[in-house]
CSV table of C-alpha atoms in Angstrom, one decimal:
chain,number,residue,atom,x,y,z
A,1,UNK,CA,2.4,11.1,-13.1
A,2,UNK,CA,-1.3,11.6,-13.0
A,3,UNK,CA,-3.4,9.4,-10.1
A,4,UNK,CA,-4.8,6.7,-9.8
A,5,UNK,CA,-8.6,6.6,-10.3
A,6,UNK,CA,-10.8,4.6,-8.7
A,7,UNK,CA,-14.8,3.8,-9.0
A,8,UNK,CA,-17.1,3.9,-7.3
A,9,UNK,CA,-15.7,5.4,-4.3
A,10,UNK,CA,-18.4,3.5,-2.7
A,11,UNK,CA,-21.0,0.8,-3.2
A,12,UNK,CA,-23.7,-0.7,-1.2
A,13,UNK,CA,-24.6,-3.8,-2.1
A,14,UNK,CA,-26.9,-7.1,-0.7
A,15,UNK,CA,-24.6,-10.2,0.2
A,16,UNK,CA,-24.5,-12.7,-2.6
A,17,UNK,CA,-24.8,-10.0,-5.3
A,18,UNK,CA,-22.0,-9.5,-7.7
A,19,UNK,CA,-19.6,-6.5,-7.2
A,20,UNK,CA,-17.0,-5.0,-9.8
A,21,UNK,CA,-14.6,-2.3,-8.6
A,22,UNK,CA,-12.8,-0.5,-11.1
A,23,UNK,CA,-9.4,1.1,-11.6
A,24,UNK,CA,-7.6,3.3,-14.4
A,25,UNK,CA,-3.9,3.2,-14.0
A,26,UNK,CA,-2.6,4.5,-17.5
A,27,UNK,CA,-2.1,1.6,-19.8
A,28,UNK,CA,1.6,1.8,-20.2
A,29,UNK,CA,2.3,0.4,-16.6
A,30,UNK,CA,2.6,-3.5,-16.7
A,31,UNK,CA,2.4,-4.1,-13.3
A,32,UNK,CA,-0.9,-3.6,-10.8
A,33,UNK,CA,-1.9,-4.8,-7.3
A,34,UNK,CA,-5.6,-4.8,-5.8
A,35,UNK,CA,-4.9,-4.0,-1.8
A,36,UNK,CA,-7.6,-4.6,0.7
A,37,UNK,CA,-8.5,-2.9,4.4
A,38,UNK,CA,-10.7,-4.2,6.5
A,39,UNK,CA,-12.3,-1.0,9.0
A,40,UNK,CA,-9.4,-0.6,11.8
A,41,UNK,CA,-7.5,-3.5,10.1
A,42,UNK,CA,-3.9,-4.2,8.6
A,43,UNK,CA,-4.0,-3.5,4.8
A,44,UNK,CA,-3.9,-7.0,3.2
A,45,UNK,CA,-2.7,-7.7,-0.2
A,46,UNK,CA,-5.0,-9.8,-2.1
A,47,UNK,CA,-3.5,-10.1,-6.0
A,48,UNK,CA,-0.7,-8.9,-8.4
A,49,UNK,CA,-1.2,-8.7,-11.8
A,50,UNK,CA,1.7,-8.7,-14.6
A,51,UNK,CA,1.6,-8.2,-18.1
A,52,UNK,CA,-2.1,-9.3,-18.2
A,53,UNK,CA,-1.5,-12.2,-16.2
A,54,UNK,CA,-1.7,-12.2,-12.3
A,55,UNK,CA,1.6,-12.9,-10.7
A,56,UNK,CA,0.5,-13.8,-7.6
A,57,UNK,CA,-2.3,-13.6,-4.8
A,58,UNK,CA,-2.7,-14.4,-1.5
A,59,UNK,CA,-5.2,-16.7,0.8
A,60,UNK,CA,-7.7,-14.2,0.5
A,61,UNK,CA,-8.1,-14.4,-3.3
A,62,UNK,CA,-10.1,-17.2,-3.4
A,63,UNK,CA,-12.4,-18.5,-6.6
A,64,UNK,CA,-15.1,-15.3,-5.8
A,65,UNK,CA,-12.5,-12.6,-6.6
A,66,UNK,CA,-11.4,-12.3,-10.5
A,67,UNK,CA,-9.1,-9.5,-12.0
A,68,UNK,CA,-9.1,-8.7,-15.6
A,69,UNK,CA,-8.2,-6.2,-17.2
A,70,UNK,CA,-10.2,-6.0,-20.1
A,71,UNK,CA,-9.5,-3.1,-22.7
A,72,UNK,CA,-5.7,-2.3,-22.1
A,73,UNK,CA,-6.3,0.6,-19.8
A,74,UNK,CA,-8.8,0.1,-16.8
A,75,UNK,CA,-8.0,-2.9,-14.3
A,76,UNK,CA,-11.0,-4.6,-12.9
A,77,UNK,CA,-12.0,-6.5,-9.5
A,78,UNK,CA,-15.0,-8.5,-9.6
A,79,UNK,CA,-15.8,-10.3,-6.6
A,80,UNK,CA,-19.0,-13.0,-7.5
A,81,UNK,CA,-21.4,-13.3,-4.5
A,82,UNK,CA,-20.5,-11.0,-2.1
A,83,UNK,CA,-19.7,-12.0,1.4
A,84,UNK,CA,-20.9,-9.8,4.9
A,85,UNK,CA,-17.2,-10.6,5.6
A,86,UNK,CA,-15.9,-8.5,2.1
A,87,UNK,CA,-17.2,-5.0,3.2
A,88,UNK,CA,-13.8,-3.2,3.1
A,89,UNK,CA,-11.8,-0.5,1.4
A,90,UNK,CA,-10.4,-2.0,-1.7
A,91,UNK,CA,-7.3,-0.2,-3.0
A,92,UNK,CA,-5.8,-0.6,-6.3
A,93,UNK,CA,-1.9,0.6,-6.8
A,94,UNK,CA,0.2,0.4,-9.6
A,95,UNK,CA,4.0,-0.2,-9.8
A,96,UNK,CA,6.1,2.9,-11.1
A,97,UNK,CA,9.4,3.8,-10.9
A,98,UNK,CA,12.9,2.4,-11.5
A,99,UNK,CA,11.9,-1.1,-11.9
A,100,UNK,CA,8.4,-0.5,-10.7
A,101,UNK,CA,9.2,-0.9,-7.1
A,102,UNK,CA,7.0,2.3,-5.9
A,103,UNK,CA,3.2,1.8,-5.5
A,104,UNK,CA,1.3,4.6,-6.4
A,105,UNK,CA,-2.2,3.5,-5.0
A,106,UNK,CA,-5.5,5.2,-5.2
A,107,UNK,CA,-8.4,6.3,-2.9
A,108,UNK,CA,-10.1,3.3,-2.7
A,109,UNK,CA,-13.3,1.7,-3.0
A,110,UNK,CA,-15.4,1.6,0.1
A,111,UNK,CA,-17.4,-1.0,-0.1
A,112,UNK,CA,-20.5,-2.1,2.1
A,113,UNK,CA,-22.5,-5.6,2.0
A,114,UNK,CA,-25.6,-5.7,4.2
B,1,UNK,CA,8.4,-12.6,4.9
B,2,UNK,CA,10.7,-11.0,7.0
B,3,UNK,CA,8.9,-8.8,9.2
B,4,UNK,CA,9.3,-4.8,11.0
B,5,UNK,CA,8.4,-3.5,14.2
B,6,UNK,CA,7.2,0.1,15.3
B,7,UNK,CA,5.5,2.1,17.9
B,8,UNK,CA,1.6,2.1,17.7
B,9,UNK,CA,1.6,5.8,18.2
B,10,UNK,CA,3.9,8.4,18.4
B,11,UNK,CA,3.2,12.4,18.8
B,12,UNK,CA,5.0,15.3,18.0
B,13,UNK,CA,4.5,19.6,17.9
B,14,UNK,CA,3.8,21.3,14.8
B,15,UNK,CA,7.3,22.6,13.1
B,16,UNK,CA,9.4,20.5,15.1
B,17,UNK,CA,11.1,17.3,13.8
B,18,UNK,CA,9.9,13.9,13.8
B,19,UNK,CA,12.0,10.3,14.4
B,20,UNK,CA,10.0,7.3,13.6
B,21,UNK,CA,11.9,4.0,14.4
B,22,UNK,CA,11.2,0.9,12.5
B,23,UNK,CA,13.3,-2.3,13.6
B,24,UNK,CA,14.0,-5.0,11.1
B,25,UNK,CA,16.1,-7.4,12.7
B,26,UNK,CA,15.8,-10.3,10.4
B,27,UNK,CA,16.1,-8.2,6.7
B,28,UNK,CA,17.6,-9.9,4.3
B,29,UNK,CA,20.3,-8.6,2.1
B,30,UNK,CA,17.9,-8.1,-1.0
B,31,UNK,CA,15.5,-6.2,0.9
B,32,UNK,CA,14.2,-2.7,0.5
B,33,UNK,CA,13.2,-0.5,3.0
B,34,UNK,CA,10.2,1.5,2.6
B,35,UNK,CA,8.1,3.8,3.6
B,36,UNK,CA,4.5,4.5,3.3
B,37,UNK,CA,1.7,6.5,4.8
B,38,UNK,CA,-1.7,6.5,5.1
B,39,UNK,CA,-3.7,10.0,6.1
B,40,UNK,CA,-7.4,9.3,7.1
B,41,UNK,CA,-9.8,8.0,4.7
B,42,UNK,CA,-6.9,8.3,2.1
B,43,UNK,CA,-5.1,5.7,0.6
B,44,UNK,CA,-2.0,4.4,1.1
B,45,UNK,CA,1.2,7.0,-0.3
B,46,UNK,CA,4.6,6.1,-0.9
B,47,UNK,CA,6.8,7.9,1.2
B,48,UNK,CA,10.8,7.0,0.7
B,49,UNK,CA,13.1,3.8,0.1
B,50,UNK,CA,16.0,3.2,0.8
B,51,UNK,CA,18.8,-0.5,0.4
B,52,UNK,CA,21.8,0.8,2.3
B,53,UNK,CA,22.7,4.4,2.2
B,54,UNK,CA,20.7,7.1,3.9
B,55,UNK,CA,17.6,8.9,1.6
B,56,UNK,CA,17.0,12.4,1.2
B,57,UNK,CA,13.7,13.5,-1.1
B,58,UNK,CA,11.2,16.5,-0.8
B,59,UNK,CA,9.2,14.2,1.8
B,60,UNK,CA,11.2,13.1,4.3
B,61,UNK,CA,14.5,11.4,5.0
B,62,UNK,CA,15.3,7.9,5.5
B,63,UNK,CA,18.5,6.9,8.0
B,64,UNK,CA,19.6,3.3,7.8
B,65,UNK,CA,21.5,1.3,10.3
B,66,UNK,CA,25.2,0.6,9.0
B,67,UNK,CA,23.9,-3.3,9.9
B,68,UNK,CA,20.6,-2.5,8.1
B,69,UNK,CA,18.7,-4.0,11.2
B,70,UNK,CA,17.2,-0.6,11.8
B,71,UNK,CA,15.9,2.3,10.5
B,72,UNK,CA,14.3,5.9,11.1
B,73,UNK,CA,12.1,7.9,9.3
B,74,UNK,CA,12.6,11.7,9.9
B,75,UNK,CA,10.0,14.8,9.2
B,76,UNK,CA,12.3,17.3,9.4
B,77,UNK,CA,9.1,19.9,10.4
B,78,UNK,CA,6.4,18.4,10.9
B,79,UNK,CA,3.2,19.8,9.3
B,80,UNK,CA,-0.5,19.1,10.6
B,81,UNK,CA,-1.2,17.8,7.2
B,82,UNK,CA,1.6,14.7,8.1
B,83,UNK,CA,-0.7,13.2,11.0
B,84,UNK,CA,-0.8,9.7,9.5
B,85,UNK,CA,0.1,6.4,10.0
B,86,UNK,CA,3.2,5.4,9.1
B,87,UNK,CA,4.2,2.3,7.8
B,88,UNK,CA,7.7,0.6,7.4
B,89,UNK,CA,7.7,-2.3,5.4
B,90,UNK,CA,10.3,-4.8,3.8
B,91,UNK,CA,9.9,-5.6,0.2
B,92,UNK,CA,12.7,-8.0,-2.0
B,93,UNK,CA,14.3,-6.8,-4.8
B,94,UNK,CA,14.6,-10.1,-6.5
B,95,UNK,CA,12.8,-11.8,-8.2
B,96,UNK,CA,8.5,-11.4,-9.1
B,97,UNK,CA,7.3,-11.3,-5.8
B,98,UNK,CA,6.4,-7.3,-5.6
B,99,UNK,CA,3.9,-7.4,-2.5
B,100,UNK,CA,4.2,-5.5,0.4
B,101,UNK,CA,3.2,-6.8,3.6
B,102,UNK,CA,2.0,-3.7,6.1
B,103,UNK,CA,1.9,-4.0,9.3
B,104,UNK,CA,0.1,-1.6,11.9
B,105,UNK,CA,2.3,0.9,11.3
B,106,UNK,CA,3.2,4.1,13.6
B,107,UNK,CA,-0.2,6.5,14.3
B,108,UNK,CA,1.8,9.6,14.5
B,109,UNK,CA,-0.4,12.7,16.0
B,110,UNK,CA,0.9,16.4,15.1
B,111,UNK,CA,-0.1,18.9,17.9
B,112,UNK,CA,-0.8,22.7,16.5
């Protein structure tokens, strides 16, 4: 199955400003999962979305982050006013598979708030 | 979430085989077991999974414990191009709740 494309592969932005990493999974999948990594850190899992609807997230998902996914084919993460504390690789993955229970994740987004 | 535990870092010699342990002592009985890795400045990349049985594919294979409280990851020759790090993770097959949960994983080192 073709990739999983991610933009921008990186982004510098000043805290507080508003950030929106994007992601084009192929629009037949139903389910997709924005990942984050923290430089030298565990990979955390911050949301999973479902049939336009987010299944689940965790801690980290707080009201700043937002996933939409807005045309049927690209999956967006917006994250409001920017944080020193969100400069990360962001990863997004989508299930695939016999039941979707394979990620198939992309490069990731590296991005950088001064 | 039931959790795994692996070496930080293992190393190994170009062509030669590879045996990365992952204990999972408190899996449940709707558990997978997989396998991801991570090259540098790459994304996350699905390795193998496996319930009960042992896992051949063009990657890798995965042996699992007859008690399922362990399991090994084998390169049969490893290449420089598999210097990663290698995470085993536990994900349930019920129900909606898809995430993974990674760990440190094993840094494994491939010597030319």
């Amino acid at each position: 199955e073709p990739e999983v494309t991610q933009t921008p592969s990186h982004q510098v932005t000043q805290m507080g400003q508003e950030v929106i990493l994007r992601c084009v999974p192929i629009s037949n999948h139903l389910y997709f999962y924005w990942y984050r990594q923290i430089l030298g850190q565990k990979v955390e899992f911050l949301v999973s979305f479902y049939n336009n609807e987010i299944s689940e997230k965790s801690e980290i998902f707080d009201d700043q982050f937002s996933v939409e996914r807005p045309d049927g084919s690209n999956f967006t993460l917006k994250i409001r006013s920017t944080k020193l504390e969100d400069s990360a690789m962001y990863f997004c993955a989508r299930g695939t598979g016999i039941g979707a229970n394979v990620l198939t994740f992309g490069a990731g987004s590296r991005l950088t708030v001064l | 979430d039931a959790k795994t535990t692996q070496p930080n870092s293992m190393e190994s010699n170009e062509e030669e085989p590879v045996h990365l342990p992952c204990n999972h002592s408190t899996i449940s009985g709707t558990d997978y077991i997989h396998w991801y890795r991570q090259l540098p400045s790459q994304g996350p990349e699905y390795v193998i999974h496996g319930l009960t049985s042992n896992v051949n594919n063009r990657m890798a294979s995965l042996a699992i414990a007859e008690d399922r409280k362990s399991s090994t990851l084998i390169l049969h020759r490893a290449t420089l191009r598999d210097a990663a790090v290698y995470y085993c993770i536990l994900r349930d097959r019920a129900g909606n709740n898809r995430k993974l949960i990674w760990g440190l994983g094993t840094s494994l080192a491939v010597n030319p």
